[in-house]
Amino acid sequence: MDTIVTTSPTEAAKFIRRGGTVAFPTETVYGLGANVFDEVAVSKIFNAKKRPADNPLIAHIGRLDQVKTLAAEVPVFAQRLIDAFFPGPLTVVLRKSEKVPMIATAGLDTIGVRMPRNELAREFLLASGTPVVAPSANLSGRPSPTTWQAVYEDLNGRIDCILQGEATEIGLESTVVDCSGESPVVLRQGAIALDQIRAEVHNAVLAESSDGESPKSPGMKYRHYSPTAKVKIIEAGNGILDPLTSAYIGIVDPEITLGMKLIVPDIQAYAHSVFEFFRECDRKSIGTIYCEKVMDEGIGAALMDRLRRAAHD
Ligand code: AMP
Ligand code: MG
């Protein structure tokens, strides 16, 4: 199957309307979408990505009133988060409506809902005329794609269309907040920090580490975001072995000759570049990628979460 690459959101939306799969840019990472209400279309996402069937997808909406078609109910605290952060890099998990097929939620009775703020994504979603369920547009287990070329590298020939946009603004996946229980639980950290969530809903808590006995969300149990190269987290440029076959990404320059090196001005730029840097290291067959540890707060908390998962053997 040939994958069509287009810059036209209406052209891309035609594939969704016909039951196909489309990769599209958002402000977080590129997503791989299909019509949430079309079970056959949704199954194509799992096949294309080789994604385990028990890992749920996030439904992306172009209009706020589409929340009603996806969720059985919206608790007051969830509505507060929606009012504060939609459109943006926040996913709320709600009890699903009966219309949402089980395949989209990996058998759960809840559905993740997000409204991207990226303009191209919104035009595409509106033209699709339906919520579009989409995980990140990479082969399962690989670093999430932040450029359309990274999507092409993993999925060319496996999906119907790529909507070609810019490199994604944030570079890390959305913050996921479970709003299906008594009080909000942050399942995955992202650009919207825990403090910002708490400013809206005071009793929000962080889910226990996914390394624990019982993961709160099925998606948390999988090895994620990993390049083929080994990933090691280090303090500011210290302890780098075999520099010529190694790579480094960080804010502080270790000032040694390395196989690959990316010095970024700040944590935001670090988050923006890290997944593409991982991919570039794999293209160059780097053995070990050393990543500078950053402060565990704001977007730094989300970045450290991804680095730890990538470093996990
Ligand atoms: P991604 O492939 O990066 O887009 O992953 C989407 C992630 O969102 C999943 O792996 C889960 O961690 C989370 N998620 C989506 N839907 C739900 C849900 N209904 N319940 C809990 N977590 C969810
Ligand atoms: Mg993913």
Short mmCIF file of C-alpha atoms and ligand atoms in Angstrom, two decimals:
data_model
loop_
_atom_site.label_atom_id
_atom_site.label_comp_id
_atom_site.label_asym_id
_atom_site.label_seq_id
_atom_site.Cartn_x
_atom_site.Cartn_y
_atom_site.Cartn_z
CA MET A 1 0.00 0.00 0.00
CA ASP A 2 1.31 3.45 -0.92
CA THR A 3 1.16 6.08 1.79
CA ILE A 4 0.00 9.46 0.45
CA VAL A 5 1.82 12.49 1.86
CA THR A 6 -0.23 15.71 1.71
CA THR A 7 -0.19 19.21 3.21
CA SER A 8 -3.97 19.52 2.84
CA PRO A 9 -6.05 18.83 5.97
CA THR A 10 -9.22 18.34 3.90
CA GLU A 11 -7.45 15.85 1.63
CA ALA A 12 -6.22 13.93 4.69
CA ALA A 13 -9.70 14.01 6.29
CA LYS A 14 -11.14 12.22 3.24
CA PHE A 15 -9.18 9.12 4.26
CA ILE A 16 -10.73 9.23 7.75
CA ARG A 17 -14.23 9.52 6.21
CA ARG A 18 -13.49 6.44 4.06
CA GLY A 19 -12.39 4.35 7.06
CA GLY A 20 -8.66 4.81 6.59
CA THR A 21 -5.69 5.76 8.78
CA VAL A 22 -4.01 9.19 8.78
CA ALA A 23 -0.94 10.42 10.65
CA PHE A 24 -1.30 14.09 11.61
CA PRO A 25 0.70 16.71 13.53
CA THR A 26 -0.37 18.03 16.93
CA GLU A 27 1.45 20.32 19.38
CA THR A 28 2.68 17.24 21.34
CA VAL A 29 3.77 14.53 18.83
CA TYR A 30 2.38 13.19 15.53
CA GLY A 31 -0.68 10.95 16.02
CA LEU A 32 -1.98 8.05 13.91
CA GLY A 33 -5.73 8.52 13.59
CA ALA A 34 -8.91 6.69 12.57
CA ASN A 35 -12.66 7.31 13.05
CA VAL A 36 -13.37 6.38 16.69
CA PHE A 37 -16.77 4.89 15.80
CA ASP A 38 -15.43 2.61 13.04
CA GLU A 39 -14.07 -0.61 14.57
CA VAL A 40 -12.39 -1.81 11.39
CA ALA A 41 -10.63 1.52 10.94
CA VAL A 42 -9.47 1.50 14.58
CA SER A 43 -8.10 -2.04 14.22
CA LYS A 44 -5.89 -0.76 11.38
CA ILE A 45 -4.09 1.51 13.88
CA PHE A 46 -3.15 -1.45 16.08
CA ASN A 47 -1.93 -3.42 13.05
CA ALA A 48 0.08 -0.58 11.55
CA LYS A 49 1.84 0.22 14.83
CA LYS A 50 2.08 -3.41 16.03
CA ARG A 51 0.50 -2.01 19.18
CA PRO A 52 -0.66 -4.42 21.89
CA ALA A 53 -4.47 -4.60 21.88
CA ASP A 54 -4.66 -3.78 25.60
CA ASN A 55 -3.06 -0.34 25.21
CA PRO A 56 -5.84 2.29 24.92
CA LEU A 57 -6.01 5.17 22.43
CA ILE A 58 -6.84 8.85 22.91
CA ALA A 59 -9.82 10.37 21.07
CA HIS A 60 -8.99 13.75 19.49
CA ILE A 61 -11.75 16.32 18.98
CA GLY A 62 -12.00 19.50 16.92
CA ARG A 63 -15.06 20.87 18.72
CA LEU A 64 -15.84 20.97 22.46
CA ASP A 65 -19.37 19.61 22.00
CA GLN A 66 -17.89 16.31 20.76
CA VAL A 67 -17.00 15.44 24.38
CA LYS A 68 -20.70 14.55 24.80
CA THR A 69 -20.58 11.95 22.03
CA LEU A 70 -17.64 10.17 23.69
CA ALA A 71 -18.26 10.40 27.44
CA ALA A 72 -21.13 8.98 29.51
CA GLU A 73 -20.66 11.79 32.02
CA VAL A 74 -18.34 14.70 32.77
CA PRO A 75 -17.71 15.24 36.50
CA VAL A 76 -17.41 18.85 37.71
CA PHE A 77 -13.64 18.59 38.27
CA ALA A 78 -13.13 17.18 34.77
CA GLN A 79 -15.13 20.07 33.31
CA ARG A 80 -12.84 22.46 35.18
CA LEU A 81 -9.79 20.91 33.53
CA ILE A 82 -11.50 21.03 30.14
CA ASP A 83 -12.38 24.72 30.61
CA ALA A 84 -8.82 25.53 31.65
CA PHE A 85 -6.74 23.47 29.21
CA PHE A 86 -8.77 22.62 26.07
CA PRO A 87 -7.52 23.11 23.41
CA GLY A 88 -4.04 22.05 24.54
CA PRO A 89 -1.72 19.21 25.57
CA LEU A 90 -4.10 17.69 28.16
CA THR A 91 -6.01 14.39 27.94
CA VAL A 92 -8.87 13.70 30.34
CA VAL A 93 -9.97 10.10 30.91
CA LEU A 94 -13.77 9.85 31.30
CA ARG A 95 -16.33 7.05 31.58
CA LYS A 96 -17.07 6.19 27.95
CA SER A 97 -20.42 6.42 26.22
CA GLU A 98 -21.95 3.23 24.82
CA LYS A 99 -21.30 4.40 21.28
CA VAL A 100 -17.52 4.14 21.67
CA PRO A 101 -16.39 0.65 20.59
CA MET A 102 -14.31 -1.40 23.04
CA ILE A 103 -11.42 -1.73 20.58
CA ALA A 104 -10.76 2.03 20.87
CA THR A 105 -10.42 1.83 24.65
CA ALA A 106 -8.63 -1.52 24.77
CA GLY A 107 -11.54 -3.07 26.63
CA LEU A 108 -11.75 -0.35 29.31
CA ASP A 109 -15.00 1.41 30.16
CA THR A 110 -13.17 4.75 29.98
CA ILE A 111 -11.95 6.91 27.10
CA GLY A 112 -9.14 9.48 26.93
CA VAL A 113 -10.26 12.74 25.26
CA ARG A 114 -8.10 15.60 24.02
CA MET A 115 -8.58 18.71 21.89
CA PRO A 116 -5.27 19.68 20.22
CA ARG A 117 -4.48 23.37 19.77
CA ASN A 118 -2.29 22.86 16.68
CA GLU A 119 -4.07 24.65 13.80
CA LEU A 120 -3.49 21.96 11.17
CA ALA A 121 -4.71 19.28 13.58
CA ARG A 122 -7.89 21.26 14.28
CA GLU A 123 -8.62 21.85 10.59
CA PHE A 124 -8.08 18.15 9.93
CA LEU A 125 -10.30 17.07 12.85
CA LEU A 126 -13.10 19.44 11.84
CA ALA A 127 -12.95 18.24 8.23
CA SER A 128 -13.05 14.61 9.43
CA GLY A 129 -16.45 15.32 10.98
CA THR A 130 -15.89 12.81 13.80
CA PRO A 131 -13.61 12.39 16.81
CA VAL A 132 -10.39 10.69 15.68
CA VAL A 133 -8.81 8.15 17.96
CA ALA A 134 -5.01 8.33 17.80
CA PRO A 135 -1.94 7.01 19.59
CA SER A 136 1.49 8.34 18.66
CA ALA A 137 2.35 7.59 15.01
CA ASN A 138 5.39 5.37 15.62
CA LEU A 139 5.97 1.63 15.57
CA SER A 140 5.11 0.42 19.06
CA GLY A 141 8.03 0.85 21.47
CA ARG A 142 9.98 3.34 19.35
CA PRO A 143 10.43 7.02 20.24
CA SER A 144 7.34 9.09 19.42
CA PRO A 145 7.56 10.96 16.08
CA THR A 146 7.98 14.72 16.24
CA THR A 147 8.44 15.22 12.47
CA TRP A 148 6.49 13.86 9.51
CA GLN A 149 9.72 12.26 8.27
CA ALA A 150 9.92 10.19 11.49
CA VAL A 151 6.36 8.96 10.82
CA TYR A 152 7.39 8.06 7.26
CA GLU A 153 10.45 6.19 8.56
CA ASP A 154 8.30 3.93 10.78
CA LEU A 155 4.99 3.64 8.93
CA ASN A 156 5.43 4.25 5.18
CA GLY A 157 3.41 1.57 3.37
CA ARG A 158 1.52 0.65 6.57
CA ILE A 159 -0.91 3.61 6.72
CA ASP A 160 -3.06 5.46 4.17
CA CYS A 161 -1.91 9.05 4.56
CA ILE A 162 0.47 11.43 6.31
CA LEU A 163 -0.67 15.02 6.85
CA GLN A 164 2.59 16.89 6.50
CA GLY A 165 3.16 19.71 9.00
CA GLU A 166 6.00 21.30 10.93
CA ALA A 167 8.06 19.63 13.64
CA THR A 168 5.86 19.47 16.73
CA GLU A 169 6.06 22.38 19.16
CA ILE A 170 6.32 20.55 22.51
CA GLY A 171 7.84 17.20 21.52
CA LEU A 172 6.46 15.12 24.44
CA GLU A 173 3.06 13.40 24.68
CA SER A 174 0.08 14.99 26.44
CA THR A 175 -0.49 15.05 30.19
CA VAL A 176 -3.11 12.34 30.95
CA VAL A 177 -5.48 12.88 33.90
CA ASP A 178 -7.85 10.11 34.94
CA CYS A 179 -11.18 11.76 35.79
CA SER A 180 -13.22 8.54 35.92
CA GLY A 181 -12.90 8.08 39.69
CA GLU A 182 -13.67 10.13 42.81
CA SER A 183 -10.74 12.50 42.31
CA PRO A 184 -8.25 13.30 39.53
CA VAL A 185 -5.12 11.16 39.08
CA VAL A 186 -2.30 12.17 36.75
CA LEU A 187 -1.44 9.00 34.79
CA ARG A 188 1.17 10.50 32.50
CA GLN A 189 3.11 13.74 32.87
CA GLY A 190 3.34 16.21 30.00
CA ALA A 191 3.65 19.89 29.18
CA ILE A 192 0.79 20.74 31.57
CA ALA A 193 2.51 20.31 34.92
CA LEU A 194 1.06 18.82 38.11
CA ASP A 195 1.08 22.31 39.69
CA GLN A 196 -1.08 23.69 36.88
CA ILE A 197 -3.54 20.79 37.29
CA ARG A 198 -3.62 21.38 41.05
CA ALA A 199 -4.34 25.09 40.54
CA GLU A 200 -7.64 23.95 38.99
CA VAL A 201 -8.37 20.85 41.08
CA HIS A 202 -6.60 20.87 44.44
CA ASN A 203 -6.82 17.18 45.21
CA ALA A 204 -5.09 15.95 42.02
CA VAL A 205 -2.40 13.33 42.71
CA LEU A 206 0.30 11.65 40.67
CA ALA A 207 -0.29 7.95 39.91
CA GLU A 208 2.20 5.62 41.51
CA SER A 209 5.17 4.76 39.36
CA SER A 210 4.41 2.40 36.51
CA ASP A 211 7.19 0.15 37.82
CA GLY A 212 4.87 -0.71 40.69
CA GLU A 213 2.92 -3.94 41.02
CA SER A 214 -0.36 -2.80 39.51
CA PRO A 215 -0.23 -0.15 36.79
CA LYS A 216 -3.22 2.22 36.93
CA SER A 217 -3.34 2.54 33.17
CA PRO A 218 -2.60 -0.30 30.74
CA GLY A 219 -0.41 1.98 28.64
CA MET A 220 1.94 2.45 31.55
CA LYS A 221 3.25 -1.10 31.64
CA TYR A 222 5.00 -1.06 28.29
CA ARG A 223 8.56 -0.13 27.52
CA HIS A 224 8.20 3.18 25.73
CA TYR A 225 10.03 5.88 23.90
CA SER A 226 13.11 3.72 23.37
CA PRO A 227 15.80 4.01 20.74
CA THR A 228 17.81 0.89 19.85
CA ALA A 229 20.81 2.52 21.53
CA LYS A 230 21.21 2.19 25.29
CA VAL A 231 20.05 5.27 27.21
CA LYS A 232 21.87 6.45 30.34
CA ILE A 233 20.91 9.41 32.52
CA ILE A 234 23.90 11.32 33.90
CA GLU A 235 24.69 14.48 35.88
CA ALA A 236 25.91 17.38 33.71
CA GLY A 237 28.31 15.74 31.24
CA ASN A 238 29.97 13.37 33.77
CA GLY A 239 30.92 9.70 33.33
CA ILE A 240 30.79 9.33 29.56
CA LEU A 241 32.51 6.12 28.36
CA ASP A 242 33.49 5.24 24.75
CA PRO A 243 32.78 8.80 23.55
CA LEU A 244 33.35 8.09 19.85
CA THR A 245 30.50 5.57 19.67
CA SER A 246 28.37 7.48 22.16
CA ALA A 247 26.07 10.47 22.02
CA TYR A 248 25.14 13.19 24.48
CA ILE A 249 22.14 15.48 24.83
CA GLY A 250 21.96 18.13 27.51
CA ILE A 251 22.25 21.76 28.50
CA VAL A 252 25.83 21.62 29.85
CA ASP A 253 28.47 20.92 27.17
CA PRO A 254 30.80 18.07 28.29
CA GLU A 255 33.45 19.51 25.93
CA ILE A 256 34.74 16.20 24.63
CA THR A 257 34.57 14.72 21.13
CA LEU A 258 31.58 12.43 20.76
CA GLY A 259 29.89 10.40 18.03
CA MET A 260 26.96 12.80 18.32
CA LYS A 261 26.21 15.74 20.55
CA LEU A 262 23.26 18.10 20.99
CA ILE A 263 23.58 21.02 23.37
CA VAL A 264 20.23 22.68 24.04
CA PRO A 265 19.60 26.14 25.56
CA ASP A 266 16.96 25.05 28.10
CA ILE A 267 14.64 22.26 29.25
CA GLN A 268 11.91 23.19 26.79
CA ALA A 269 14.31 22.87 23.87
CA TYR A 270 15.56 19.59 25.38
CA ALA A 271 11.99 18.19 25.44
CA HIS A 272 11.35 19.47 21.92
CA SER A 273 14.43 17.70 20.48
CA VAL A 274 14.93 14.55 22.52
CA PHE A 275 12.88 12.01 20.50
CA GLU A 276 14.28 13.14 17.16
CA PHE A 277 17.77 13.03 18.67
CA PHE A 278 17.15 9.41 19.75
CA ARG A 279 16.10 8.55 16.20
CA GLU A 280 19.12 10.31 14.71
CA CYS A 281 21.38 8.32 17.05
CA ASP A 282 19.81 5.07 15.81
CA ARG A 283 20.32 6.14 12.19
CA LYS A 284 24.02 6.61 13.03
CA SER A 285 24.23 3.32 15.01
CA ILE A 286 25.28 5.00 18.25
CA GLY A 287 25.86 2.52 21.11
CA THR A 288 24.96 4.60 24.16
CA ILE A 289 23.08 7.89 24.47
CA TYR A 290 23.97 9.88 27.58
CA CYS A 291 21.20 12.24 28.66
CA GLU A 292 21.72 15.01 31.15
CA LYS A 293 19.46 14.80 34.17
CA VAL A 294 17.22 17.87 34.65
CA MET A 295 15.10 19.25 37.50
CA ASP A 296 12.01 17.16 38.10
CA GLU A 297 9.54 20.04 37.77
CA GLY A 298 7.37 21.62 35.08
CA ILE A 299 8.13 20.14 31.65
CA GLY A 300 11.31 18.76 33.28
CA ALA A 301 9.16 16.23 35.18
CA ALA A 302 7.66 14.97 31.91
CA LEU A 303 11.09 14.87 30.27
CA MET A 304 12.61 12.90 33.17
CA ASP A 305 9.68 10.47 33.01
CA ARG A 306 10.39 9.77 29.31
CA LEU A 307 14.16 9.50 29.89
CA ARG A 308 13.65 7.01 32.73
CA ARG A 309 11.35 4.88 30.59
CA ALA A 310 13.80 4.97 27.69
CA ALA A 311 16.67 4.04 30.02
CA HIS A 312 14.74 1.14 31.55
CA ASP A 313 16.14 -2.25 30.43
P1 AMP B 1 0.12 7.14 23.05
O1 AMP B 1 0.38 5.93 22.26
O2 AMP B 1 1.45 7.71 23.48
O3 AMP B 1 -0.75 8.15 22.45
O4 AMP B 1 -0.58 6.61 24.37
C1 AMP B 1 -1.83 6.95 24.85
C2 AMP B 1 -1.75 6.70 26.34
O5 AMP B 1 -2.80 7.39 27.02
C3 AMP B 1 -1.95 5.25 26.73
O6 AMP B 1 -0.78 4.50 26.59
C4 AMP B 1 -2.39 5.39 28.19
O7 AMP B 1 -1.30 5.56 29.04
C5 AMP B 1 -3.20 6.67 28.17
N1 AMP B 1 -4.65 6.39 28.06
C6 AMP B 1 -5.42 6.54 26.98
N2 AMP B 1 -6.69 6.17 27.22
C7 AMP B 1 -6.72 5.79 28.51
C8 AMP B 1 -7.75 5.27 29.36
N3 AMP B 1 -8.99 5.09 28.95
N4 AMP B 1 -7.41 4.94 30.62
C9 AMP B 1 -6.15 5.12 31.05
N5 AMP B 1 -5.13 5.59 30.30
C10 AMP B 1 -5.42 5.92 29.04
MG MG B 2 2.92 6.18 22.08
#
